[in-house]
Amino acid sequence: MLPSVTKASGPGLTEVQKVEWAANEIHLADDKHLVSELPRCPNCSSLIALYLQGNYELIAIPPLFFQRMQLLQTLDLSRTSIKSLPKSLPKLVALKTLLLQGCDLFMELSPQVGKLKNLEELDLDETQIMDLPRETGKLLKLRQLKVSFYHLCGKKKLKSNILIHPQTISNLSQLTELSIDVNPADKRWDDSVEAVLKEVCNSKTLRTLSLYLPTFQLLDDASLIYPSLSRFRFTVGHHKRRIISRVPDEVEAEFRKWDKCLRFVNGETIPTQIKGVLKYSTSFFLDHHTTAMNLSEFGIENMKGLKFCVLAECNKMETLIDGEMHYERNEDDQSESRPGSVQHMLESLEFLSTYYMEDLQCICRGADRFGCMSKLKFLALHACPHLSKIFSLTLLENFINLEEIIVEDCP
């Protein structure tokens, strides 16, 4: 009787050679015992799942390694140091899941990937590939696609000037999840994003989408699909990818955990397109806006479902919530006025953080009403040199759910 699961417990090739390769499932993933080499051509005629993730000392897969793995359905090579896949890749005719997440030396996806006709999930997130081969469009059963593109600086020429070939996304008619991560400095994405977005918007199956949109005008096309998405993450606005960010990595990671995330970078105006997607967002990151005087300018009515908010380097912003502005709007437009509309500003917000807000003076102005931010659990204010008042005593009575306040480098 064949063993169902085999786990390696020793380092290097010596212990790997002792592995029972006839098992249905093999785990060669162990933080204490890293695998650096693999056997040349193991007999794995019954193997269904192979887990090699986390073996960062593994730099290459032997050319014939997959030769006798015709039943393999799951292959996890995440966080290894491989640079490419071997020529025996097409032998994985039953493969459904191929994970290469975090392989930061992986630079080229072989066109042979198009021969994996049963592939349903392809994860190339946090890799360094230059482009997506045209053959990816032949993966007609693909349901999940995550890809990160590497931007080659300098004068060295790329093999292709096209990141994603036309019709690739359209051909993937079963796709439910798509994530495309690019360097904002990569002009190839600027040239192709509009075509990719139009293909995305024609999808009948897509439910999760993550994209960088260089201009807010592209949200006009995206508006055809984001209302129907169960999850999305949009970064909107030209910017440079920073080596060191003023917002801690853990805060950015928390921002991305929410189901519907909007990041608006280097904004100079407050476009209706941003207000439109904000209405559907649960997480909002306003990064370096140059003119906004307060968050209320984005429309309190557009933030009813907002639960997580980060603001960084919005140096014209004096207050986050301007209740007086909201009252005036209701007086001017009676159609917006309803019982309790003024009181329940940011009624769903649970987490609020600010970083390096040069002119910020207070959190709320003229919003001393019951219900304002009543669900807030966490408030953090970092490096706001002109902060004079956080909130009034009246407003403090609203914060019945507040668990933690952090005030750092503020007067």
JSON list of C-alpha atoms in Angstrom, two decimals, residues 184-387:
[
{"chain": "A", "resi": 184, "resn": "PRO", "atom": "CA", "xyz": [4.65, 52.59, -11.54]},
{"chain": "A", "resi": 185, "resn": "ALA", "atom": "CA", "xyz": [7.71, 53.69, -13.53]},
{"chain": "A", "resi": 186, "resn": "ASP", "atom": "CA", "xyz": [7.16, 51.00, -16.18]},
{"chain": "A", "resi": 187, "resn": "LYS", "atom": "CA", "xyz": [5.93, 52.82, -19.29]},
{"chain": "A", "resi": 188, "resn": "ARG", "atom": "CA", "xyz": [4.87, 49.52, -20.85]},
{"chain": "A", "resi": 189, "resn": "TRP", "atom": "CA", "xyz": [1.97, 49.39, -18.39]},
{"chain": "A", "resi": 190, "resn": "ASP", "atom": "CA", "xyz": [0.95, 52.94, -19.28]},
{"chain": "A", "resi": 191, "resn": "ASP", "atom": "CA", "xyz": [0.75, 51.79, -22.90]},
{"chain": "A", "resi": 192, "resn": "SER", "atom": "CA", "xyz": [-1.30, 48.66, -22.20]},
{"chain": "A", "resi": 193, "resn": "VAL", "atom": "CA", "xyz": [-3.43, 49.34, -19.13]},
{"chain": "A", "resi": 194, "resn": "GLU", "atom": "CA", "xyz": [-6.40, 50.74, -21.06]},
{"chain": "A", "resi": 195, "resn": "ALA", "atom": "CA", "xyz": [-6.64, 47.68, -23.31]},
{"chain": "A", "resi": 196, "resn": "VAL", "atom": "CA", "xyz": [-6.25, 45.31, -20.35]},
{"chain": "A", "resi": 197, "resn": "LEU", "atom": "CA", "xyz": [-8.92, 47.17, -18.41]},
{"chain": "A", "resi": 198, "resn": "LYS", "atom": "CA", "xyz": [-11.41, 46.92, -21.27]},
{"chain": "A", "resi": 199, "resn": "GLU", "atom": "CA", "xyz": [-10.84, 43.16, -21.46]},
{"chain": "A", "resi": 200, "resn": "VAL", "atom": "CA", "xyz": [-11.31, 42.91, -17.70]},
{"chain": "A", "resi": 201, "resn": "CYS", "atom": "CA", "xyz": [-14.58, 44.84, -17.85]},
{"chain": "A", "resi": 202, "resn": "ASN", "atom": "CA", "xyz": [-15.95, 42.39, -20.42]},
{"chain": "A", "resi": 203, "resn": "SER", "atom": "CA", "xyz": [-15.45, 39.47, -18.04]},
{"chain": "A", "resi": 204, "resn": "LYS", "atom": "CA", "xyz": [-18.61, 37.73, -16.87]},
{"chain": "A", "resi": 205, "resn": "THR", "atom": "CA", "xyz": [-16.89, 35.69, -14.16]},
{"chain": "A", "resi": 206, "resn": "LEU", "atom": "CA", "xyz": [-14.42, 38.04, -12.43]},
{"chain": "A", "resi": 207, "resn": "ARG", "atom": "CA", "xyz": [-15.08, 38.62, -8.72]},
{"chain": "A", "resi": 208, "resn": "THR", "atom": "CA", "xyz": [-11.66, 39.76, -7.39]},
{"chain": "A", "resi": 209, "resn": "LEU", "atom": "CA", "xyz": [-9.49, 42.41, -9.06]},
{"chain": "A", "resi": 210, "resn": "SER", "atom": "CA", "xyz": [-6.26, 44.19, -8.11]},
{"chain": "A", "resi": 211, "resn": "LEU", "atom": "CA", "xyz": [-4.82, 46.82, -10.46]},
{"chain": "A", "resi": 212, "resn": "TYR", "atom": "CA", "xyz": [-2.62, 49.92, -10.60]},
{"chain": "A", "resi": 213, "resn": "LEU", "atom": "CA", "xyz": [-4.33, 52.68, -12.58]},
{"chain": "A", "resi": 214, "resn": "PRO", "atom": "CA", "xyz": [-1.95, 55.53, -13.55]},
{"chain": "A", "resi": 215, "resn": "THR", "atom": "CA", "xyz": [-4.78, 58.05, -14.00]},
{"chain": "A", "resi": 216, "resn": "PHE", "atom": "CA", "xyz": [-8.13, 58.48, -12.28]},
{"chain": "A", "resi": 217, "resn": "GLN", "atom": "CA", "xyz": [-9.85, 58.72, -15.69]},
{"chain": "A", "resi": 218, "resn": "LEU", "atom": "CA", "xyz": [-9.33, 54.96, -16.08]},
{"chain": "A", "resi": 219, "resn": "LEU", "atom": "CA", "xyz": [-11.92, 54.49, -13.35]},
{"chain": "A", "resi": 220, "resn": "ASP", "atom": "CA", "xyz": [-14.54, 55.45, -15.94]},
{"chain": "A", "resi": 221, "resn": "ASP", "atom": "CA", "xyz": [-13.97, 52.05, -17.55]},
{"chain": "A", "resi": 222, "resn": "ALA", "atom": "CA", "xyz": [-13.51, 50.28, -14.21]},
{"chain": "A", "resi": 223, "resn": "SER", "atom": "CA", "xyz": [-16.90, 51.59, -13.07]},
{"chain": "A", "resi": 224, "resn": "LEU", "atom": "CA", "xyz": [-18.46, 49.01, -15.39]},
{"chain": "A", "resi": 225, "resn": "ILE", "atom": "CA", "xyz": [-17.19, 46.19, -13.18]},
{"chain": "A", "resi": 226, "resn": "TYR", "atom": "CA", "xyz": [-16.23, 47.29, -9.65]},
{"chain": "A", "resi": 227, "resn": "PRO", "atom": "CA", "xyz": [-19.82, 47.52, -8.33]},
{"chain": "A", "resi": 228, "resn": "SER", "atom": "CA", "xyz": [-20.21, 43.77, -8.99]},
{"chain": "A", "resi": 229, "resn": "LEU", "atom": "CA", "xyz": [-16.85, 42.72, -7.49]},
{"chain": "A", "resi": 230, "resn": "SER", "atom": "CA", "xyz": [-16.74, 41.00, -4.10]},
{"chain": "A", "resi": 231, "resn": "ARG", "atom": "CA", "xyz": [-13.11, 42.13, -3.61]},
{"chain": "A", "resi": 232, "resn": "PHE", "atom": "CA", "xyz": [-10.98, 44.81, -5.25]},
{"chain": "A", "resi": 233, "resn": "ARG", "atom": "CA", "xyz": [-7.78, 46.75, -4.70]},
{"chain": "A", "resi": 234, "resn": "PHE", "atom": "CA", "xyz": [-7.10, 49.84, -6.80]},
{"chain": "A", "resi": 235, "resn": "THR", "atom": "CA", "xyz": [-4.05, 52.07, -6.60]},
{"chain": "A", "resi": 236, "resn": "VAL", "atom": "CA", "xyz": [-4.81, 55.25, -8.54]},
{"chain": "A", "resi": 237, "resn": "GLY", "atom": "CA", "xyz": [-2.34, 57.97, -9.57]},
{"chain": "A", "resi": 238, "resn": "HIS", "atom": "CA", "xyz": [1.17, 58.31, -10.98]},
{"chain": "A", "resi": 239, "resn": "HIS", "atom": "CA", "xyz": [3.88, 57.85, -8.36]},
{"chain": "A", "resi": 240, "resn": "LYS", "atom": "CA", "xyz": [7.33, 56.44, -7.77]},
{"chain": "A", "resi": 241, "resn": "ARG", "atom": "CA", "xyz": [7.78, 53.24, -5.81]},
{"chain": "A", "resi": 242, "resn": "ARG", "atom": "CA", "xyz": [9.60, 54.18, -2.63]},
{"chain": "A", "resi": 243, "resn": "ILE", "atom": "CA", "xyz": [12.37, 52.11, -1.10]},
{"chain": "A", "resi": 244, "resn": "ILE", "atom": "CA", "xyz": [11.45, 53.51, 2.31]},
{"chain": "A", "resi": 245, "resn": "SER", "atom": "CA", "xyz": [7.87, 54.55, 3.01]},
{"chain": "A", "resi": 246, "resn": "ARG", "atom": "CA", "xyz": [6.77, 56.93, 5.74]},
{"chain": "A", "resi": 247, "resn": "VAL", "atom": "CA", "xyz": [3.86, 54.61, 6.42]},
{"chain": "A", "resi": 248, "resn": "PRO", "atom": "CA", "xyz": [5.00, 51.41, 8.19]},
{"chain": "A", "resi": 249, "resn": "ASP", "atom": "CA", "xyz": [4.81, 48.16, 6.21]},
{"chain": "A", "resi": 250, "resn": "GLU", "atom": "CA", "xyz": [2.48, 46.61, 8.75]},
{"chain": "A", "resi": 251, "resn": "VAL", "atom": "CA", "xyz": [-0.02, 49.45, 8.29]},
{"chain": "A", "resi": 252, "resn": "GLU", "atom": "CA", "xyz": [0.05, 49.05, 4.51]},
{"chain": "A", "resi": 253, "resn": "ALA", "atom": "CA", "xyz": [-0.40, 45.30, 4.96]},
{"chain": "A", "resi": 254, "resn": "GLU", "atom": "CA", "xyz": [-3.42, 45.91, 7.20]},
{"chain": "A", "resi": 255, "resn": "PHE", "atom": "CA", "xyz": [-4.88, 48.28, 4.59]},
{"chain": "A", "resi": 256, "resn": "ARG", "atom": "CA", "xyz": [-4.65, 45.51, 1.96]},
{"chain": "A", "resi": 257, "resn": "LYS", "atom": "CA", "xyz": [-6.43, 42.96, 4.15]},
{"chain": "A", "resi": 258, "resn": "TRP", "atom": "CA", "xyz": [-9.82, 44.60, 3.69]},
{"chain": "A", "resi": 259, "resn": "ASP", "atom": "CA", "xyz": [-12.07, 43.35, 0.95]},
{"chain": "A", "resi": 260, "resn": "LYS", "atom": "CA", "xyz": [-12.43, 46.59, -1.04]},
{"chain": "A", "resi": 261, "resn": "CYS", "atom": "CA", "xyz": [-9.37, 48.84, -1.00]},
{"chain": "A", "resi": 262, "resn": "LEU", "atom": "CA", "xyz": [-8.75, 52.20, -2.68]},
{"chain": "A", "resi": 263, "resn": "ARG", "atom": "CA", "xyz": [-5.42, 54.03, -2.63]},
{"chain": "A", "resi": 264, "resn": "PHE", "atom": "CA", "xyz": [-5.30, 57.50, -4.19]},
{"chain": "A", "resi": 265, "resn": "VAL", "atom": "CA", "xyz": [-1.75, 58.81, -4.72]},
{"chain": "A", "resi": 266, "resn": "ASN", "atom": "CA", "xyz": [-0.49, 62.31, -5.59]},
{"chain": "A", "resi": 267, "resn": "GLY", "atom": "CA", "xyz": [-3.95, 63.70, -6.20]},
{"chain": "A", "resi": 268, "resn": "GLU", "atom": "CA", "xyz": [-4.34, 67.38, -7.07]},
{"chain": "A", "resi": 269, "resn": "THR", "atom": "CA", "xyz": [-8.13, 67.42, -7.33]},
{"chain": "A", "resi": 270, "resn": "ILE", "atom": "CA", "xyz": [-11.01, 65.37, -5.94]},
{"chain": "A", "resi": 271, "resn": "PRO", "atom": "CA", "xyz": [-12.40, 63.63, -9.03]},
{"chain": "A", "resi": 272, "resn": "THR", "atom": "CA", "xyz": [-15.92, 62.28, -9.21]},
{"chain": "A", "resi": 273, "resn": "GLN", "atom": "CA", "xyz": [-14.38, 58.97, -10.32]},
{"chain": "A", "resi": 274, "resn": "ILE", "atom": "CA", "xyz": [-12.60, 58.64, -6.96]},
{"chain": "A", "resi": 275, "resn": "LYS", "atom": "CA", "xyz": [-15.79, 59.50, -5.12]},
{"chain": "A", "resi": 276, "resn": "GLY", "atom": "CA", "xyz": [-17.58, 56.84, -7.14]},
{"chain": "A", "resi": 277, "resn": "VAL", "atom": "CA", "xyz": [-15.29, 53.96, -6.17]},
{"chain": "A", "resi": 278, "resn": "LEU", "atom": "CA", "xyz": [-14.97, 55.27, -2.60]},
{"chain": "A", "resi": 279, "resn": "LYS", "atom": "CA", "xyz": [-18.69, 54.65, -2.20]},
{"chain": "A", "resi": 280, "resn": "TYR", "atom": "CA", "xyz": [-17.99, 50.90, -2.54]},
{"chain": "A", "resi": 281, "resn": "SER", "atom": "CA", "xyz": [-14.74, 50.86, -0.51]},
{"chain": "A", "resi": 282, "resn": "THR", "atom": "CA", "xyz": [-14.14, 49.51, 2.98]},
{"chain": "A", "resi": 283, "resn": "SER", "atom": "CA", "xyz": [-10.49, 50.64, 3.12]},
{"chain": "A", "resi": 284, "resn": "PHE", "atom": "CA", "xyz": [-9.11, 54.02, 1.93]},
{"chain": "A", "resi": 285, "resn": "PHE", "atom": "CA", "xyz": [-5.49, 55.22, 1.75]},
{"chain": "A", "resi": 286, "resn": "LEU", "atom": "CA", "xyz": [-5.14, 58.89, 0.81]},
{"chain": "A", "resi": 287, "resn": "ASP", "atom": "CA", "xyz": [-1.44, 59.29, 0.00]},
{"chain": "A", "resi": 288, "resn": "HIS", "atom": "CA", "xyz": [0.11, 62.72, -0.60]},
{"chain": "A", "resi": 289, "resn": "HIS", "atom": "CA", "xyz": [-2.89, 64.72, -1.75]},
{"chain": "A", "resi": 290, "resn": "THR", "atom": "CA", "xyz": [-1.78, 68.27, -2.51]},
{"chain": "A", "resi": 291, "resn": "THR", "atom": "CA", "xyz": [-4.98, 70.34, -2.15]},
{"chain": "A", "resi": 292, "resn": "ALA", "atom": "CA", "xyz": [-7.59, 68.61, 0.05]},
{"chain": "A", "resi": 293, "resn": "MET", "atom": "CA", "xyz": [-8.42, 70.66, 3.16]},
{"chain": "A", "resi": 294, "resn": "ASN", "atom": "CA", "xyz": [-10.36, 67.84, 4.83]},
{"chain": "A", "resi": 295, "resn": "LEU", "atom": "CA", "xyz": [-11.63, 64.35, 4.24]},
{"chain": "A", "resi": 296, "resn": "SER", "atom": "CA", "xyz": [-15.19, 65.65, 4.03]},
{"chain": "A", "resi": 297, "resn": "GLU", "atom": "CA", "xyz": [-14.41, 67.02, 0.55]},
{"chain": "A", "resi": 298, "resn": "PHE", "atom": "CA", "xyz": [-14.57, 63.44, -0.73]},
{"chain": "A", "resi": 299, "resn": "GLY", "atom": "CA", "xyz": [-18.20, 63.30, 0.41]},
{"chain": "A", "resi": 300, "resn": "ILE", "atom": "CA", "xyz": [-19.23, 61.94, 3.80]},
{"chain": "A", "resi": 301, "resn": "GLU", "atom": "CA", "xyz": [-22.09, 60.20, 2.01]},
{"chain": "A", "resi": 302, "resn": "ASN", "atom": "CA", "xyz": [-19.47, 58.25, 0.01]},
{"chain": "A", "resi": 303, "resn": "MET", "atom": "CA", "xyz": [-17.82, 56.86, 3.15]},
{"chain": "A", "resi": 304, "resn": "LYS", "atom": "CA", "xyz": [-20.75, 55.16, 4.88]},
{"chain": "A", "resi": 305, "resn": "GLY", "atom": "CA", "xyz": [-19.16, 51.73, 4.51]},
{"chain": "A", "resi": 306, "resn": "LEU", "atom": "CA", "xyz": [-15.57, 52.83, 5.20]},
{"chain": "A", "resi": 307, "resn": "LYS", "atom": "CA", "xyz": [-13.94, 50.85, 8.03]},
{"chain": "A", "resi": 308, "resn": "PHE", "atom": "CA", "xyz": [-10.22, 51.53, 7.63]},
{"chain": "A", "resi": 309, "resn": "CYS", "atom": "CA", "xyz": [-8.62, 54.86, 6.70]},
{"chain": "A", "resi": 310, "resn": "VAL", "atom": "CA", "xyz": [-4.98, 55.98, 6.38]},
{"chain": "A", "resi": 311, "resn": "LEU", "atom": "CA", "xyz": [-3.91, 59.51, 5.47]},
{"chain": "A", "resi": 312, "resn": "ALA", "atom": "CA", "xyz": [-0.28, 60.39, 4.75]},
{"chain": "A", "resi": 313, "resn": "GLU", "atom": "CA", "xyz": [1.46, 63.63, 3.74]},
{"chain": "A", "resi": 314, "resn": "CYS", "atom": "CA", "xyz": [-1.71, 65.54, 2.88]},
{"chain": "A", "resi": 315, "resn": "ASN", "atom": "CA", "xyz": [-0.11, 68.81, 3.87]},
{"chain": "A", "resi": 316, "resn": "LYS", "atom": "CA", "xyz": [-3.04, 71.16, 3.16]},
{"chain": "A", "resi": 317, "resn": "MET", "atom": "CA", "xyz": [-5.41, 69.21, 5.36]},
{"chain": "A", "resi": 318, "resn": "GLU", "atom": "CA", "xyz": [-6.37, 71.11, 8.53]},
{"chain": "A", "resi": 319, "resn": "THR", "atom": "CA", "xyz": [-9.08, 68.79, 9.84]},
{"chain": "A", "resi": 320, "resn": "LEU", "atom": "CA", "xyz": [-10.27, 65.34, 8.88]},
{"chain": "A", "resi": 321, "resn": "ILE", "atom": "CA", "xyz": [-14.00, 65.83, 9.36]},
{"chain": "A", "resi": 322, "resn": "ASP", "atom": "CA", "xyz": [-15.60, 69.21, 8.71]},
{"chain": "A", "resi": 323, "resn": "GLY", "atom": "CA", "xyz": [-19.10, 68.97, 10.13]},
{"chain": "A", "resi": 324, "resn": "GLU", "atom": "CA", "xyz": [-19.87, 72.59, 9.22]},
{"chain": "A", "resi": 325, "resn": "MET", "atom": "CA", "xyz": [-19.26, 71.79, 5.57]},
{"chain": "A", "resi": 326, "resn": "HIS", "atom": "CA", "xyz": [-21.69, 68.88, 5.82]},
{"chain": "A", "resi": 327, "resn": "TYR", "atom": "CA", "xyz": [-24.37, 71.03, 7.47]},
{"chain": "A", "resi": 328, "resn": "GLU", "atom": "CA", "xyz": [-24.07, 73.69, 4.76]},
{"chain": "A", "resi": 329, "resn": "ARG", "atom": "CA", "xyz": [-24.41, 71.06, 2.04]},
{"chain": "A", "resi": 330, "resn": "ASN", "atom": "CA", "xyz": [-27.59, 69.73, 3.60]},
{"chain": "A", "resi": 331, "resn": "GLU", "atom": "CA", "xyz": [-29.02, 73.25, 3.87]},
{"chain": "A", "resi": 332, "resn": "ASP", "atom": "CA", "xyz": [-28.21, 73.97, 0.21]},
{"chain": "A", "resi": 333, "resn": "ASP", "atom": "CA", "xyz": [-29.58, 70.66, -1.02]},
{"chain": "A", "resi": 334, "resn": "GLN", "atom": "CA", "xyz": [-32.58, 69.54, 0.98]},
{"chain": "A", "resi": 335, "resn": "SER", "atom": "CA", "xyz": [-32.71, 66.31, -1.03]},
{"chain": "A", "resi": 336, "resn": "GLU", "atom": "CA", "xyz": [-29.59, 65.13, 0.79]},
{"chain": "A", "resi": 337, "resn": "SER", "atom": "CA", "xyz": [-30.93, 66.00, 4.19]},
{"chain": "A", "resi": 338, "resn": "ARG", "atom": "CA", "xyz": [-32.52, 63.25, 6.22]},
{"chain": "A", "resi": 339, "resn": "PRO", "atom": "CA", "xyz": [-33.02, 62.64, 9.94]},
{"chain": "A", "resi": 340, "resn": "GLY", "atom": "CA", "xyz": [-29.71, 61.58, 11.47]},
{"chain": "A", "resi": 341, "resn": "SER", "atom": "CA", "xyz": [-27.65, 62.24, 8.31]},
{"chain": "A", "resi": 342, "resn": "VAL", "atom": "CA", "xyz": [-25.50, 64.86, 10.03]},
{"chain": "A", "resi": 343, "resn": "GLN", "atom": "CA", "xyz": [-25.03, 62.84, 13.17]},
{"chain": "A", "resi": 344, "resn": "HIS", "atom": "CA", "xyz": [-23.86, 59.62, 11.56]},
{"chain": "A", "resi": 345, "resn": "MET", "atom": "CA", "xyz": [-20.64, 60.71, 9.88]},
{"chain": "A", "resi": 346, "resn": "LEU", "atom": "CA", "xyz": [-18.11, 57.92, 9.27]},
{"chain": "A", "resi": 347, "resn": "GLU", "atom": "CA", "xyz": [-20.51, 55.67, 11.12]},
{"chain": "A", "resi": 348, "resn": "SER", "atom": "CA", "xyz": [-18.68, 52.45, 10.13]},
{"chain": "A", "resi": 349, "resn": "LEU", "atom": "CA", "xyz": [-15.07, 53.62, 10.62]},
{"chain": "A", "resi": 350, "resn": "GLU", "atom": "CA", "xyz": [-13.05, 51.39, 12.99]},
{"chain": "A", "resi": 351, "resn": "PHE", "atom": "CA", "xyz": [-9.40, 52.27, 12.27]},
{"chain": "A", "resi": 352, "resn": "LEU", "atom": "CA", "xyz": [-7.98, 55.74, 11.54]},
{"chain": "A", "resi": 353, "resn": "SER", "atom": "CA", "xyz": [-4.28, 56.63, 11.18]},
{"chain": "A", "resi": 354, "resn": "THR", "atom": "CA", "xyz": [-2.46, 59.76, 9.99]},
{"chain": "A", "resi": 355, "resn": "TYR", "atom": "CA", "xyz": [1.21, 60.25, 9.10]},
{"chain": "A", "resi": 356, "resn": "TYR", "atom": "CA", "xyz": [3.18, 63.46, 8.48]},
{"chain": "A", "resi": 357, "resn": "MET", "atom": "CA", "xyz": [0.21, 65.80, 8.12]},
{"chain": "A", "resi": 358, "resn": "GLU", "atom": "CA", "xyz": [1.91, 69.19, 8.23]},
{"chain": "A", "resi": 359, "resn": "ASP", "atom": "CA", "xyz": [-1.12, 71.46, 8.76]},
{"chain": "A", "resi": 360, "resn": "LEU", "atom": "CA", "xyz": [-3.46, 69.12, 10.63]},
{"chain": "A", "resi": 361, "resn": "GLN", "atom": "CA", "xyz": [-4.95, 70.97, 13.62]},
{"chain": "A", "resi": 362, "resn": "CYS", "atom": "CA", "xyz": [-7.77, 68.72, 14.81]},
{"chain": "A", "resi": 363, "resn": "ILE", "atom": "CA", "xyz": [-9.65, 65.55, 13.95]},
{"chain": "A", "resi": 364, "resn": "CYS", "atom": "CA", "xyz": [-13.15, 67.00, 13.83]},
{"chain": "A", "resi": 365, "resn": "ARG", "atom": "CA", "xyz": [-14.55, 70.48, 13.43]},
{"chain": "A", "resi": 366, "resn": "GLY", "atom": "CA", "xyz": [-18.22, 71.22, 14.01]},
{"chain": "A", "resi": 367, "resn": "ALA", "atom": "CA", "xyz": [-19.11, 67.55, 14.28]},
{"chain": "A", "resi": 368, "resn": "ASP", "atom": "CA", "xyz": [-20.00, 67.30, 17.95]},
{"chain": "A", "resi": 369, "resn": "ARG", "atom": "CA", "xyz": [-23.01, 65.10, 17.37]},
{"chain": "A", "resi": 370, "resn": "PHE", "atom": "CA", "xyz": [-23.95, 61.68, 18.64]},
{"chain": "A", "resi": 371, "resn": "GLY", "atom": "CA", "xyz": [-23.02, 58.89, 16.24]},
{"chain": "A", "resi": 372, "resn": "CYS", "atom": "CA", "xyz": [-20.00, 60.52, 14.60]},
{"chain": "A", "resi": 373, "resn": "MET", "atom": "CA", "xyz": [-17.29, 57.81, 14.36]},
{"chain": "A", "resi": 374, "resn": "SER", "atom": "CA", "xyz": [-19.08, 55.86, 17.08]},
{"chain": "A", "resi": 375, "resn": "LYS", "atom": "CA", "xyz": [-17.53, 52.54, 15.97]},
{"chain": "A", "resi": 376, "resn": "LEU", "atom": "CA", "xyz": [-13.93, 53.78, 16.07]},
{"chain": "A", "resi": 377, "resn": "LYS", "atom": "CA", "xyz": [-11.63, 51.28, 17.81]},
{"chain": "A", "resi": 378, "resn": "PHE", "atom": "CA", "xyz": [-8.16, 52.56, 16.92]},
{"chain": "A", "resi": 379, "resn": "LEU", "atom": "CA", "xyz": [-6.83, 56.10, 16.40]},
{"chain": "A", "resi": 380, "resn": "ALA", "atom": "CA", "xyz": [-3.18, 56.92, 15.61]},
{"chain": "A", "resi": 381, "resn": "LEU", "atom": "CA", "xyz": [-1.69, 60.36, 14.91]},
{"chain": "A", "resi": 382, "resn": "HIS", "atom": "CA", "xyz": [1.96, 60.48, 13.85]},
{"chain": "A", "resi": 383, "resn": "ALA", "atom": "CA", "xyz": [4.12, 63.54, 13.11]},
{"chain": "A", "resi": 384, "resn": "CYS", "atom": "CA", "xyz": [1.44, 66.25, 12.97]},
{"chain": "A", "resi": 385, "resn": "PRO", "atom": "CA", "xyz": [3.39, 69.34, 14.15]},
{"chain": "A", "resi": 386, "resn": "HIS", "atom": "CA", "xyz": [0.40, 71.74, 14.27]},
{"chain": "A", "resi": 387, "resn": "LEU", "atom": "CA", "xyz": [-2.07, 69.46, 16.01]}
]
